[in-house]
JSON list of C-alpha atoms in Angstrom, two decimals:
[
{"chain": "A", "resi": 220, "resn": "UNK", "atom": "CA", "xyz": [23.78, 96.35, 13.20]},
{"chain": "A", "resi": 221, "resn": "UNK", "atom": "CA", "xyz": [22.48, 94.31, 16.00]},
{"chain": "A", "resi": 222, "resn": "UNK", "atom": "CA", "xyz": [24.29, 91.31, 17.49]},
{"chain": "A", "resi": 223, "resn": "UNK", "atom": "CA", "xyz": [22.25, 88.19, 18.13]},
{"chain": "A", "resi": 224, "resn": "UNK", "atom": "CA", "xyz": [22.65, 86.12, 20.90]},
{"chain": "A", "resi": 225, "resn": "UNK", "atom": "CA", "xyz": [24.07, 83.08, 21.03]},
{"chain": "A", "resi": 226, "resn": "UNK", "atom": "CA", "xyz": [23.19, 79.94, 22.33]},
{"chain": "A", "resi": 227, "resn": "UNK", "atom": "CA", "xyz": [25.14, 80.50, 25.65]},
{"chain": "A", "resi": 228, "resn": "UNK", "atom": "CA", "xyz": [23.56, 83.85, 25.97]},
{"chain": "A", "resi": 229, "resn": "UNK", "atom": "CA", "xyz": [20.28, 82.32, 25.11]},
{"chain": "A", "resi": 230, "resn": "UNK", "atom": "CA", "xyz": [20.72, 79.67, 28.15]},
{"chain": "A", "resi": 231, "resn": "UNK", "atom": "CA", "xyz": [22.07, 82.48, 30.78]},
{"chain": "A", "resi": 232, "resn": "UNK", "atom": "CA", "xyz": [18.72, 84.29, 29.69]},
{"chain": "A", "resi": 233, "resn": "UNK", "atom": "CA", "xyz": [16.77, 81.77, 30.36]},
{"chain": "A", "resi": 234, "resn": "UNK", "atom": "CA", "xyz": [17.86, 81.02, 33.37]},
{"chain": "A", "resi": 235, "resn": "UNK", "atom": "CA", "xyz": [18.02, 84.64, 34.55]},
{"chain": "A", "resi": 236, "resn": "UNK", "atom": "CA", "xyz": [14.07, 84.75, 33.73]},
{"chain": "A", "resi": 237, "resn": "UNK", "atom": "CA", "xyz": [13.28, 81.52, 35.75]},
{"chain": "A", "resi": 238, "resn": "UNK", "atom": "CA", "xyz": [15.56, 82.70, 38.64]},
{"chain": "A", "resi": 239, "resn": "UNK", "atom": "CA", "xyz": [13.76, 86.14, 38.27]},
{"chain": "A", "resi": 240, "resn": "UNK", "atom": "CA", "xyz": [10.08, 84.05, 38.24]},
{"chain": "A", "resi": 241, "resn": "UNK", "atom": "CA", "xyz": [11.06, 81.94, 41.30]},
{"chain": "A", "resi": 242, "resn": "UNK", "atom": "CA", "xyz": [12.33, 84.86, 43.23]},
{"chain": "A", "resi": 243, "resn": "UNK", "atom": "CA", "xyz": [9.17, 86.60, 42.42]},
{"chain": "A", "resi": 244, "resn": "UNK", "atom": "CA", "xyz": [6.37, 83.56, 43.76]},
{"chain": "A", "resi": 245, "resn": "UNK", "atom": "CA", "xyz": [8.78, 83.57, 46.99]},
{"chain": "A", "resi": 246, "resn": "UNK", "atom": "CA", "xyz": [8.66, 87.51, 47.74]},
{"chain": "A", "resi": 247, "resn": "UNK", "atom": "CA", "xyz": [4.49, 86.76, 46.88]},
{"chain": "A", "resi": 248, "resn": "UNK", "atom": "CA", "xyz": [4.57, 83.82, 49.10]},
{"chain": "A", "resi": 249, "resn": "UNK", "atom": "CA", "xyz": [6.30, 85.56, 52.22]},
{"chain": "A", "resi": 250, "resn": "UNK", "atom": "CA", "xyz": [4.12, 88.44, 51.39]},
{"chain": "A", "resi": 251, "resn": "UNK", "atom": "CA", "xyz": [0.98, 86.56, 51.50]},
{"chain": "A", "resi": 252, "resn": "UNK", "atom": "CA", "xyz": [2.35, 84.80, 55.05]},
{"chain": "A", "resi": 253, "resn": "UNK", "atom": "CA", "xyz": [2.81, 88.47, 56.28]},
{"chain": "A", "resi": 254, "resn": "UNK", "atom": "CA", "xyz": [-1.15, 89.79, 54.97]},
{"chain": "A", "resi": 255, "resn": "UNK", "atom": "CA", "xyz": [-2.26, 86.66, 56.73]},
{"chain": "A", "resi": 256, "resn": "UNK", "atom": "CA", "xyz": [-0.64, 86.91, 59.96]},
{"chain": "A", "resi": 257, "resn": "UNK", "atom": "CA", "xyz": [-1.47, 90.77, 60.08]},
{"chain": "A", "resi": 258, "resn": "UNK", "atom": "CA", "xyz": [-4.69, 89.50, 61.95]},
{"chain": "A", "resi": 259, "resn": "UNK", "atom": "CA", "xyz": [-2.49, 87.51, 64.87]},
{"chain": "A", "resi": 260, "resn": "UNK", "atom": "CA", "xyz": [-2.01, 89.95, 67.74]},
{"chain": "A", "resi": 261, "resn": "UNK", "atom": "CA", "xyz": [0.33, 87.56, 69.51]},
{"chain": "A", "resi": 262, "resn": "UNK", "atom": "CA", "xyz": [3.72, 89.52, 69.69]},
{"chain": "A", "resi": 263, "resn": "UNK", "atom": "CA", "xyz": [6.28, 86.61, 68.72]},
{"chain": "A", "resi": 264, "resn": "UNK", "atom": "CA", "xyz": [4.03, 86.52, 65.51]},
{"chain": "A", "resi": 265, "resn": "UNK", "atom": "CA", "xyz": [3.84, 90.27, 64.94]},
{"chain": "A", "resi": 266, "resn": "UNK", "atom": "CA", "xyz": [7.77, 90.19, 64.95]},
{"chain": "A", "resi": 267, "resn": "UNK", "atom": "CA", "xyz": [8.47, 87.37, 63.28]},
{"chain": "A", "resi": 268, "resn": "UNK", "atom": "CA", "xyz": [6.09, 89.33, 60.47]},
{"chain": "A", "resi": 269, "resn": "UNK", "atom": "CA", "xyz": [7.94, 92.77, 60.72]},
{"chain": "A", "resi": 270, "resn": "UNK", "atom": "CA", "xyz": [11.31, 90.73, 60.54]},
{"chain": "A", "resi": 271, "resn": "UNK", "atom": "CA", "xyz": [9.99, 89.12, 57.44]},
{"chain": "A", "resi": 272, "resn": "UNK", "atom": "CA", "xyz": [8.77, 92.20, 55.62]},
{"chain": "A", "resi": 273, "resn": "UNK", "atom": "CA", "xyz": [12.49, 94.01, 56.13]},
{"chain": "A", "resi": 274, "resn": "UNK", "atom": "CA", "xyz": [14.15, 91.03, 54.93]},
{"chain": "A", "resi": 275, "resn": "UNK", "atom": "CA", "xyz": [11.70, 90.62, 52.21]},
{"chain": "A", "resi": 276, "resn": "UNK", "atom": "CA", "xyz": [12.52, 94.45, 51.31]},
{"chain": "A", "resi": 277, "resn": "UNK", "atom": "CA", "xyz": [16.25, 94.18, 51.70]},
{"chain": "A", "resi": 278, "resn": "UNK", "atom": "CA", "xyz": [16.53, 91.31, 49.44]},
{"chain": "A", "resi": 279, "resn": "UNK", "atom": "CA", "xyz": [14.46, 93.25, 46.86]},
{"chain": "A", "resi": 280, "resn": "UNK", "atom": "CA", "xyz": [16.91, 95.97, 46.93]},
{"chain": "A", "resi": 281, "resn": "UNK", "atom": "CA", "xyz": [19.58, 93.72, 46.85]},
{"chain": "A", "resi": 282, "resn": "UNK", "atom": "CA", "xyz": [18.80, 91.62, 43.68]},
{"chain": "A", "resi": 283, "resn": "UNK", "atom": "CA", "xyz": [17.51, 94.82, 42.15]},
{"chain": "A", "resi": 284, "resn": "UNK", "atom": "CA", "xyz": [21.07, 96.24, 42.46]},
{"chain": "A", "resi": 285, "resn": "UNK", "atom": "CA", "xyz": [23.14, 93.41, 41.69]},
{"chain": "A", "resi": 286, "resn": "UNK", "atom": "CA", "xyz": [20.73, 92.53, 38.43]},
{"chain": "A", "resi": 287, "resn": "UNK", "atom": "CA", "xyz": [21.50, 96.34, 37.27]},
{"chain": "A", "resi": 288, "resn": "UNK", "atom": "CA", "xyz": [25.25, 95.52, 37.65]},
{"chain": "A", "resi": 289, "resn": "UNK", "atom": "CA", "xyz": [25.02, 93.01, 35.84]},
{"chain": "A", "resi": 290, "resn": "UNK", "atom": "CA", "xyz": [23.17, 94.11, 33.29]},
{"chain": "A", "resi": 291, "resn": "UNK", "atom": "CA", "xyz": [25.48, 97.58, 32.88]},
{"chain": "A", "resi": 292, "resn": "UNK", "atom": "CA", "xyz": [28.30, 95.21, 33.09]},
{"chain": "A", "resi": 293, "resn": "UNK", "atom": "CA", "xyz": [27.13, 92.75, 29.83]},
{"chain": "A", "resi": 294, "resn": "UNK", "atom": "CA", "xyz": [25.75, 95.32, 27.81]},
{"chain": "A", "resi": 295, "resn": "UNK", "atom": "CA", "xyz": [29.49, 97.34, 28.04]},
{"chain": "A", "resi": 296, "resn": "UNK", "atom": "CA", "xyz": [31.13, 94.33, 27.13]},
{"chain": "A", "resi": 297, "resn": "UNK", "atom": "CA", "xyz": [29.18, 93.60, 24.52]},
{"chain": "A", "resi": 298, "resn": "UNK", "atom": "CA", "xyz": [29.50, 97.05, 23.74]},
{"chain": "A", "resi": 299, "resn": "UNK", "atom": "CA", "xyz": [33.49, 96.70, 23.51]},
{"chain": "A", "resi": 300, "resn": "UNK", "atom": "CA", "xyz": [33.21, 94.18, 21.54]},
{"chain": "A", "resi": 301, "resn": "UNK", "atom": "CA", "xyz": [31.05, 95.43, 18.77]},
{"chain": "A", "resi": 302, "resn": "UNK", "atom": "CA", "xyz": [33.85, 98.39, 19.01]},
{"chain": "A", "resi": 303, "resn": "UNK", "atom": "CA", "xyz": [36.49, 96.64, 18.02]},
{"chain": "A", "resi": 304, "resn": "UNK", "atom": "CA", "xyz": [34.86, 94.22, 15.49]},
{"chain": "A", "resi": 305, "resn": "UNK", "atom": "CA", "xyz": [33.78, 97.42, 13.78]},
{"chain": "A", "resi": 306, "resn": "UNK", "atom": "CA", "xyz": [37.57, 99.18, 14.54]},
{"chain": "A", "resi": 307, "resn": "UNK", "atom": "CA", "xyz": [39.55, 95.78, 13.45]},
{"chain": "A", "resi": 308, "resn": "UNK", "atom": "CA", "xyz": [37.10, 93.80, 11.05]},
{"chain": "A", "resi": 309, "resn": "UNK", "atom": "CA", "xyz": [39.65, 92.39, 9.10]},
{"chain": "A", "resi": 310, "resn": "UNK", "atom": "CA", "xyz": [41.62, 91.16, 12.31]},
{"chain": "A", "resi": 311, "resn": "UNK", "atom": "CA", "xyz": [37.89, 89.72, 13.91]},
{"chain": "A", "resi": 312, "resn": "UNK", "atom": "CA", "xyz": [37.84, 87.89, 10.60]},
{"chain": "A", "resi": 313, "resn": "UNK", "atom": "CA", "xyz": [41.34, 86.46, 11.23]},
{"chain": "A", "resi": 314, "resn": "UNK", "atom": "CA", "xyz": [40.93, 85.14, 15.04]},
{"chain": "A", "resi": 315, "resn": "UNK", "atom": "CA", "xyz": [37.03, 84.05, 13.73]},
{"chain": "A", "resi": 316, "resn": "UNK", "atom": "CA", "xyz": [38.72, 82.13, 10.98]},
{"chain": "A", "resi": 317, "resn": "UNK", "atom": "CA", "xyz": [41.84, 80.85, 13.75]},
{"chain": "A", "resi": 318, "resn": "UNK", "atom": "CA", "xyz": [39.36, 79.58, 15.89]},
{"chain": "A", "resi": 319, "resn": "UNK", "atom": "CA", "xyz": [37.05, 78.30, 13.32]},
{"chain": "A", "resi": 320, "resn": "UNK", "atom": "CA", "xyz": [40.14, 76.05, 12.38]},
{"chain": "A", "resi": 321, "resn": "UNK", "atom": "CA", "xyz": [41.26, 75.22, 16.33]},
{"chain": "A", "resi": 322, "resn": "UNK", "atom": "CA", "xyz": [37.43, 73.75, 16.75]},
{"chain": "A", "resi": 323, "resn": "UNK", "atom": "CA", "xyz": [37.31, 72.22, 13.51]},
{"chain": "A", "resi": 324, "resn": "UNK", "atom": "CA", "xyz": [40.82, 70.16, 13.87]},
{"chain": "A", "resi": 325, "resn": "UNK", "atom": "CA", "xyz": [39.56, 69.12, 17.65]},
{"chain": "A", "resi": 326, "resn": "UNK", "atom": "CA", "xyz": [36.11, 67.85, 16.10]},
{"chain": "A", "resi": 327, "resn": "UNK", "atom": "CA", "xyz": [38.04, 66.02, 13.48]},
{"chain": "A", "resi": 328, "resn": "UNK", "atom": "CA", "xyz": [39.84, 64.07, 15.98]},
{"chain": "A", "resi": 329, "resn": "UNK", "atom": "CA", "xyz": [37.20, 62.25, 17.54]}
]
């Protein structure tokens, strides 16, 4: 059985893709600047271009490791959970049905 995510999950998704896409046109941007200014033997230039490609690769390796984490880390929960729905079903069915009728009184009141 395979969980389907919600609309929450759905959201964090999307916006983890669109904060994946707009790191990825920056790291082609500043690596376009660097190809271009390859040419330009003037030494504050060359620099500024060799300080720009570590940075660039740093930050790669960075977001790299911290997306794995993060990953790792919401698979195992989601993991756990699926555990213990499967280990206590009929006690998942009692705190689904408890907070099934904690939302459903707070709709009411409005």
């Amino acid at each position: 059985m395979t969980m389907q995510p919600t609309g929450g999950q759905r959201e964090s998704e999307a916006s983890t893709d669109q904060l994946k896409d707009d790191l990825r046109h920056l790291s082609q941007t500043v690596e376009e600047l660097v190809k271009a200014t390859a040419d330009d033997s003037r030494g504050h230039i060359t620099e500024a271009r060799e300080r720009a490609q570590q940075r660039l690769s740093e930050t790669r390796a960075k977001l790299e490791a911290r997306g794995e984490k993060f990953y790792e880390s919401a698979r195992d929960q989601m993991d756990c959970c699926d555990r213990y729905v499967r280990d206590n079903p009929w006690t998942s069915i009692g705190i689904g049905a408890g907070v099934g009728v904690v939302i459903g009184l707070l709709i009411g009141r409005r």
